[in-house]
The first five atom37 places (N, CA, C, CB, O) and aatype in JSON, in Angstrom:
{
  "aatype": [20, 20, 20, 20, 20, 20, 20, 20, 20, 20, 20, 20, 20, 20, 20, 20, 20, 20, 20, 20, 20, 20, 20, 20, 20, 20, 20, 20, 20, 20, 20, 20, 20, 20, 20, 20, 20, 20, 20, 20, 20, 20, 20, 20, 20, 20, 20, 20, 20, 20, 20, 20, 20, 20, 20, 20, 20, 20, 20, 20, 20, 20, 20, 20, 20, 20, 20, 20, 20, 20, 20, 20, 20, 20, 20, 20, 20, 20, 20, 20, 20, 20],
  "atom_mask": [
    [1, 1, 1, 1, 1],
    [1, 1, 1, 1, 1],
    [1, 1, 1, 1, 1],
    [1, 1, 1, 1, 1],
    [1, 1, 1, 1, 1],
    [1, 1, 1, 1, 1],
    [1, 1, 1, 1, 1],
    [1, 1, 1, 1, 1],
    [1, 1, 1, 1, 1],
    [1, 1, 1, 1, 1],
    [1, 1, 1, 1, 1],
    [1, 1, 1, 1, 1],
    [1, 1, 1, 1, 1],
    [1, 1, 1, 1, 1],
    [1, 1, 1, 1, 1],
    [1, 1, 1, 1, 1],
    [1, 1, 1, 1, 1],
    [1, 1, 1, 1, 1],
    [1, 1, 1, 1, 1],
    [1, 1, 1, 1, 1],
    [1, 1, 1, 1, 1],
    [1, 1, 1, 1, 1],
    [1, 1, 1, 1, 1],
    [1, 1, 1, 1, 1],
    [1, 1, 1, 1, 1],
    [1, 1, 1, 1, 1],
    [1, 1, 1, 1, 1],
    [1, 1, 1, 1, 1],
    [1, 1, 1, 1, 1],
    [1, 1, 1, 1, 1],
    [1, 1, 1, 1, 1],
    [1, 1, 1, 1, 1],
    [1, 1, 1, 1, 1],
    [1, 1, 1, 1, 1],
    [1, 1, 1, 1, 1],
    [1, 1, 1, 1, 1],
    [1, 1, 1, 1, 1],
    [1, 1, 1, 1, 1],
    [1, 1, 1, 1, 1],
    [1, 1, 1, 1, 1],
    [1, 1, 1, 1, 1],
    [1, 1, 1, 1, 1],
    [1, 1, 1, 1, 1],
    [1, 1, 1, 1, 1],
    [1, 1, 1, 1, 1],
    [1, 1, 1, 1, 1],
    [1, 1, 1, 1, 1],
    [1, 1, 1, 1, 1],
    [1, 1, 1, 1, 1],
    [1, 1, 1, 1, 1],
    [1, 1, 1, 1, 1],
    [1, 1, 1, 1, 1],
    [1, 1, 1, 1, 1],
    [1, 1, 1, 1, 1],
    [1, 1, 1, 1, 1],
    [1, 1, 1, 1, 1],
    [1, 1, 1, 1, 1],
    [1, 1, 1, 1, 1],
    [1, 1, 1, 1, 1],
    [1, 1, 1, 1, 1],
    [1, 1, 1, 1, 1],
    [1, 1, 1, 1, 1],
    [1, 1, 1, 1, 1],
    [1, 1, 1, 1, 1],
    [1, 1, 1, 1, 1],
    [1, 1, 1, 1, 1],
    [1, 1, 1, 1, 1],
    [1, 1, 1, 1, 1],
    [1, 1, 1, 1, 1],
    [1, 1, 1, 1, 1],
    [1, 1, 1, 1, 1],
    [1, 1, 1, 1, 1],
    [1, 1, 1, 1, 1],
    [1, 1, 1, 1, 1],
    [1, 1, 1, 1, 1],
    [1, 1, 1, 1, 1],
    [1, 1, 1, 1, 1],
    [1, 1, 1, 1, 1],
    [1, 1, 1, 1, 1],
    [1, 1, 1, 1, 1],
    [1, 1, 1, 1, 1],
    [1, 1, 1, 1, 1]
  ],
  "atom_positions": [
    [[-34.12, -13.41, 12.29], [-32.81, -12.96, 12.73], [-32.7, -11.45, 12.57], [-31.7, -13.66, 11.94], [-33.21, -10.86, 11.61]],
    [[-32.03, -10.85, 13.51], [-31.8, -9.41, 13.42], [-30.58, -9.15, 12.55], [-31.63, -8.78, 14.83], [-29.63, -9.93, 12.51]],
    [[-30.64, -8.02, 11.86], [-29.46, -7.61, 11.09], [-28.53, -6.87, 12.03], [-29.86, -6.7, 9.86], [-28.7, -5.69, 12.32]],
    [[-27.55, -7.61, 12.5], [-26.57, -6.99, 13.39], [-25.45, -6.41, 12.55], [-26.01, -8.02, 14.42], [-25.08, -6.98, 11.52]],
    [[-24.9, -5.27, 12.98], [-23.77, -4.73, 12.23], [-22.6, -5.71, 12.26], [-23.34, -3.36, 12.8], [-22.34, -6.38, 13.26]],
    [[-21.9, -5.77, 11.16], [-20.74, -6.65, 11.08], [-19.66, -6.1, 12.0], [-20.23, -6.78, 9.62], [-19.44, -4.89, 12.07]],
    [[-19.0, -7.0, 12.69], [-17.91, -6.6, 13.57], [-16.6, -7.08, 12.99], [-18.12, -7.14, 14.99], [-16.54, -8.06, 12.24]],
    [[-15.54, -6.37, 13.35], [-14.21, -6.79, 12.91], [-13.8, -8.05, 13.65], [-13.18, -5.67, 13.14], [-13.95, -8.15, 14.86]],
    [[-13.29, -9.0, 12.9], [-12.75, -10.2, 13.52], [-11.39, -9.86, 14.11], [-12.65, -11.38, 12.49], [-10.84, -8.78, 13.86]],
    [[-10.85, -10.77, 14.89], [-9.52, -10.56, 15.46], [-8.51, -10.33, 14.35], [-9.1, -11.77, 16.34], [-7.66, -9.44, 14.43]],
    [[-8.61, -11.15, 13.3], [-7.7, -11.02, 12.15], [-7.85, -9.65, 11.48], [-7.96, -12.15, 11.13], [-6.85, -9.03, 11.12]],
    [[-9.09, -9.2, 11.31], [-9.34, -7.89, 10.71], [-8.76, -6.77, 11.57], [-10.84, -7.68, 10.51], [-8.19, -5.82, 11.04]],
    [[-8.91, -6.88, 12.88], [-8.36, -5.85, 13.78], [-6.85, -5.77, 13.65], [-8.75, -6.15, 15.24], [-6.28, -4.69, 13.58]],
    [[-6.21, -6.94, 13.61], [-4.74, -6.97, 13.45], [-4.33, -6.37, 12.11], [-4.21, -8.42, 13.57], [-3.36, -5.63, 12.02]],
    [[-5.09, -6.7, 11.07], [-4.79, -6.15, 9.75], [-4.95, -4.64, 9.75], [-5.7, -6.78, 8.68], [-4.11, -3.92, 9.2]],
    [[-6.02, -4.14, 10.36], [-6.27, -2.71, 10.44], [-5.14, -2.0, 11.19], [-7.62, -2.44, 11.14], [-4.73, -0.9, 10.81]],
    [[-4.65, -2.62, 12.25], [-3.55, -2.03, 13.02], [-2.26, -1.99, 12.2], [-3.33, -2.81, 14.32], [-1.45, -1.07, 12.37]],
    [[-2.05, -2.97, 11.34], [-0.81, -3.08, 10.57], [-0.81, -2.22, 9.29], [-0.57, -4.52, 10.2], [0.26, -1.89, 8.77]],
    [[-1.98, -1.88, 8.8], [-2.06, -1.18, 7.51], [-1.31, 0.16, 7.48], [-3.49, -0.93, 7.17], [-0.6, 0.4, 6.5]],
    [[-1.42, 1.02, 8.47], [-0.69, 2.3, 8.38], [0.82, 2.12, 8.2], [-0.96, 3.12, 9.62], [1.43, 2.83, 7.41]],
    [[1.4, 1.2, 8.93], [2.85, 0.98, 8.8], [3.19, 0.39, 7.44], [3.35, 0.04, 9.92], [4.2, 0.76, 6.83]],
    [[2.35, -0.52, 6.96], [2.59, -1.11, 5.65], [2.52, -0.05, 4.56], [1.58, -2.24, 5.37], [3.36, -0.01, 3.66]],
    [[1.51, 0.8, 4.65], [1.34, 1.88, 3.67], [2.52, 2.85, 3.74], [0.02, 2.63, 3.9], [3.04, 3.29, 2.71]],
    [[2.95, 3.17, 4.95], [4.08, 4.09, 5.12], [5.34, 3.51, 4.49], [4.31, 4.37, 6.62], [6.09, 4.23, 3.83]],
    [[5.58, 2.23, 4.68], [6.75, 1.57, 4.1], [6.7, 1.62, 2.57], [6.84, 0.11, 4.58], [7.7, 1.93, 1.92]],
    [[5.54, 1.32, 2.02], [5.39, 1.35, 0.56], [5.57, 2.76, 0.01], [4.02, 0.81, 0.16], [6.21, 2.95, -1.03]],
    [[5.0, 3.76, 0.7], [5.14, 5.13, 0.25], [6.59, 5.61, 0.34], [4.23, 6.05, 1.07], [7.05, 6.37, -0.5]],
    [[7.29, 5.15, 1.36], [8.7, 5.49, 1.5], [9.51, 4.91, 0.34], [9.24, 4.98, 2.85], [10.33, 5.6, -0.27]],
    [[9.27, 3.64, 0.05], [9.97, 3.01, -1.08], [9.62, 3.72, -2.38], [9.61, 1.51, -1.19], [10.49, 3.93, -3.23]],
    [[8.36, 4.08, -2.53], [7.91, 4.78, -3.73], [8.67, 6.1, -3.88], [6.38, 5.03, -3.67], [9.12, 6.45, -4.98]],
    [[8.81, 6.83, -2.78], [9.53, 8.1, -2.81], [10.99, 7.92, -3.18], [9.43, 8.78, -1.46], [11.54, 8.7, -3.96]],
    [[11.62, 6.88, -2.63], [13.02, 6.6, -2.95], [13.19, 6.27, -4.43], [13.54, 5.44, -2.09], [14.14, 6.72, -5.07]],
    [[12.27, 5.48, -4.97], [12.35, 5.1, -6.37], [12.11, 6.29, -7.29], [11.35, 3.99, -6.68], [12.77, 6.43, -8.33]],
    [[11.17, 7.17, -6.91], [10.93, 8.38, -7.7], [12.18, 9.26, -7.7], [9.71, 9.17, -7.16], [12.56, 9.81, -8.73]],
    [[12.82, 9.39, -6.53], [14.04, 10.19, -6.44], [15.15, 9.59, -7.3], [14.5, 10.29, -4.98], [15.9, 10.32, -7.95]],
    [[15.25, 8.26, -7.28], [16.27, 7.58, -8.08], [16.05, 7.85, -9.57], [16.26, 6.06, -7.8], [16.99, 8.13, -10.31]],
    [[14.8, 7.76, -9.98], [14.49, 7.98, -11.4], [14.64, 9.45, -11.81], [13.07, 7.5, -11.71], [14.89, 9.75, -12.97]],
    [[14.48, 10.34, -10.85], [14.6, 11.77, -11.14], [16.06, 12.18, -11.31], [13.95, 12.6, -10.02], [16.36, 13.23, -11.89]],
    [[16.97, 11.37, -10.81], [18.39, 11.66, -10.94], [18.8, 11.46, -12.4], [19.24, 10.75, -9.99], [18.66, 10.36, -12.93]],
    [[19.31, 12.52, -13.05], [19.67, 12.38, -14.47], [20.75, 11.34, -14.73], [20.13, 13.72, -15.0], [20.82, 10.8, -15.84]],
    [[21.57, 11.04, -13.75], [22.65, 10.07, -13.94], [22.16, 8.62, -13.82], [23.75, 10.32, -12.93], [22.86, 7.7, -14.23]],
    [[20.97, 8.42, -13.27], [20.48, 7.07, -13.05], [20.43, 6.27, -14.35], [19.1, 7.1, -12.41], [20.97, 5.17, -14.43]],
    [[19.8, 6.83, -15.36], [19.66, 6.11, -16.62], [21.02, 5.86, -17.26], [18.75, 6.89, -17.6], [21.28, 4.78, -17.79]],
    [[21.89, 6.87, -17.2], [23.23, 6.74, -17.79], [24.05, 5.67, -17.08], [23.97, 8.09, -17.73], [24.72, 4.85, -17.72]],
    [[24.0, 5.69, -15.75], [24.83, 4.77, -14.97], [24.25, 3.36, -14.88], [25.02, 5.32, -13.58], [24.98, 2.38, -14.94]],
    [[22.95, 3.27, -14.73], [22.32, 1.97, -14.49], [21.81, 1.28, -15.76], [21.18, 2.14, -13.53], [21.73, 0.06, -15.82]],
    [[21.47, 2.06, -16.75], [21.01, 1.49, -18.01], [19.5, 1.32, -18.08], [21.67, 0.18, -18.23], [18.78, 1.54, -17.11]],
    [[19.06, 0.93, -19.25], [17.62, 0.85, -19.51], [16.94, -0.29, -18.75], [17.37, 0.68, -20.98], [15.77, -0.17, -18.38]],
    [[17.66, -1.4, -18.52], [17.03, -2.51, -17.79], [16.73, -2.12, -16.35], [17.94, -3.75, -17.82], [15.66, -2.45, -15.83]],
    [[17.66, -1.43, -15.7], [17.44, -1.0, -14.33], [16.31, 0.02, -14.28], [18.73, -0.41, -13.73], [15.48, 0.0, -13.37]],
    [[16.29, 0.91, -15.26], [15.23, 1.91, -15.34], [13.87, 1.23, -15.48], [15.47, 2.87, -16.53], [12.91, 1.6, -14.81]],
    [[13.8, 0.23, -16.35], [12.55, -0.5, -16.56], [12.14, -1.26, -15.3], [12.7, -1.48, -17.73], [10.96, -1.32, -14.97]],
    [[13.12, -1.83, -14.59], [12.81, -2.57, -13.36], [12.26, -1.63, -12.29], [14.07, -3.3, -12.84], [11.3, -1.97, -11.6]],
    [[12.87, -0.47, -12.15], [12.39, 0.51, -11.16], [11.0, 0.98, -11.53], [13.36, 1.72, -11.06], [10.13, 1.1, -10.67]],
    [[10.79, 1.24, -12.81], [9.48, 1.68, -13.28], [8.42, 0.61, -13.02], [9.53, 2.02, -14.77], [7.3, 0.92, -12.61]],
    [[8.77, -0.65, -13.25], [7.84, -1.75, -13.0], [7.51, -1.85, -11.51], [8.43, -3.09, -13.5], [6.36, -2.08, -11.14]],
    [[8.52, -1.68, -10.67], [8.29, -1.73, -9.22], [7.39, -0.57, -8.79], [9.63, -1.69, -8.45], [6.53, -0.75, -7.92]],
    [[7.58, 0.6, -9.37], [6.71, 1.74, -9.04], [5.25, 1.44, -9.39], [7.18, 3.0, -9.78], [4.34, 1.76, -8.63]],
    [[5.04, 0.83, -10.55], [3.68, 0.46, -10.94], [3.1, -0.56, -9.98], [3.66, -0.09, -12.38], [1.92, -0.5, -9.61]],
    [[3.93, -1.52, -9.57], [3.49, -2.54, -8.62], [3.11, -1.9, -7.28], [4.6, -3.6, -8.41], [2.08, -2.23, -6.69]],
    [[3.94, -0.98, -6.81], [3.67, -0.29, -5.54], [2.37, 0.48, -5.63], [4.83, 0.65, -5.18], [1.57, 0.46, -4.69]],
    [[2.14, 1.18, -6.74], [0.9, 1.94, -6.9], [-0.32, 1.03, -6.8], [0.9, 2.67, -8.25], [-1.32, 1.39, -6.17]],
    [[-0.24, -0.14, -7.42], [-1.35, -1.1, -7.34], [-1.57, -1.61, -5.93], [-1.09, -2.27, -8.27], [-2.71, -1.71, -5.46]],
    [[-0.48, -1.93, -5.25], [-0.58, -2.42, -3.87], [-1.14, -1.34, -2.96], [0.8, -2.89, -3.35], [-2.01, -1.6, -2.13]],
    [[-0.64, -0.11, -3.13], [-1.14, 1.0, -2.3], [-2.63, 1.21, -2.51], [-0.37, 2.29, -2.61], [-3.38, 1.44, -1.55]],
    [[-3.06, 1.14, -3.74], [-4.48, 1.31, -4.03], [-5.31, 0.25, -3.3], [-4.73, 1.24, -5.56], [-6.34, 0.56, -2.7]],
    [[-4.85, -1.0, -3.36], [-5.54, -2.09, -2.67], [-5.53, -1.89, -1.16], [-4.9, -3.44, -3.03], [-6.55, -2.1, -0.49]],
    [[-4.4, -1.48, -0.62], [-4.27, -1.31, 0.82], [-5.16, -0.17, 1.31], [-2.81, -1.04, 1.21], [-5.79, -0.29, 2.36]],
    [[-5.21, 0.94, 0.56], [-6.09, 2.05, 0.95], [-7.56, 1.62, 0.91], [-5.87, 3.25, 0.03], [-8.33, 1.98, 1.8]],
    [[-7.95, 0.88, -0.11], [-9.33, 0.4, -0.21], [-9.66, -0.51, 0.97], [-9.56, -0.34, -1.55], [-10.73, -0.41, 1.56]],
    [[-8.74, -1.39, 1.3], [-8.95, -2.32, 2.41], [-9.05, -1.56, 3.73], [-7.8, -3.35, 2.48], [-9.89, -1.87, 4.57]],
    [[-8.19, -0.56, 3.9], [-8.2, 0.25, 5.11], [-9.56, 0.94, 5.26], [-7.06, 1.3, 5.09], [-10.16, 0.93, 6.33]],
    [[-10.04, 1.53, 4.17], [-11.34, 2.2, 4.2], [-12.46, 1.21, 4.56], [-11.64, 2.86, 2.85], [-13.34, 1.53, 5.35]],
    [[-12.41, 0.02, 3.97], [-13.44, -0.99, 4.23], [-13.41, -1.41, 5.7], [-13.24, -2.21, 3.32], [-14.46, -1.52, 6.34]],
    [[-12.22, -1.66, 6.24], [-12.11, -2.07, 7.65], [-12.52, -0.95, 8.59], [-10.68, -2.51, 7.96], [-13.17, -1.2, 9.61]],
    [[-12.15, 0.27, 8.26], [-12.56, 1.43, 9.08], [-14.08, 1.57, 9.1], [-11.92, 2.73, 8.56], [-14.66, 1.87, 10.14]],
    [[-14.7, 1.36, 7.95], [-16.16, 1.47, 7.86], [-16.82, 0.41, 8.75], [-16.63, 1.32, 6.39], [-17.79, 0.71, 9.46]],
    [[-16.3, -0.8, 8.72], [-16.85, -1.87, 9.58], [-16.64, -1.51, 11.04], [-16.19, -3.23, 9.26], [-17.55, -1.68, 11.86]],
    [[-15.47, -1.02, 11.38], [-15.15, -0.65, 12.76], [-16.08, 0.44, 13.27], [-13.7, -0.2, 12.88], [-16.51, 0.4, 14.42]],
    [[-16.39, 1.4, 12.41], [-17.27, 2.5, 12.81], [-18.71, 2.06, 13.0], [-17.21, 3.61, 11.78], [-19.44, 2.63, 13.82]],
    [[-19.14, 1.03, 12.26], [-20.51, 0.53, 12.37], [-20.73, -0.25, 13.66], [-20.85, -0.35, 11.18], [-21.84, -0.28, 14.21]],
    [[-19.67, -0.88, 14.14], [-19.86, -1.75, 15.31], [-19.65, -1.02, 16.6], [-18.92, -2.92, 15.26], [-19.76, -1.6, 17.67]]
  ]
}
């Protein structure tokens, strides 16, 4: 058998097309949450539980973004090989 370059499946192509918008949405939310936390009144008005929840969501977004960027790079590499 010949070693043929791996090609993107239909599902992979759809995922690759959707990734930029997904990343943009996550980055937008991340920016909004950073702005909220930067507001000195946020902690005073919302309290420590809200602050902790926003901080937890920021950590979650960072993890998701990292995964999405890695996936995007992997799919792009496959696309370029084929």
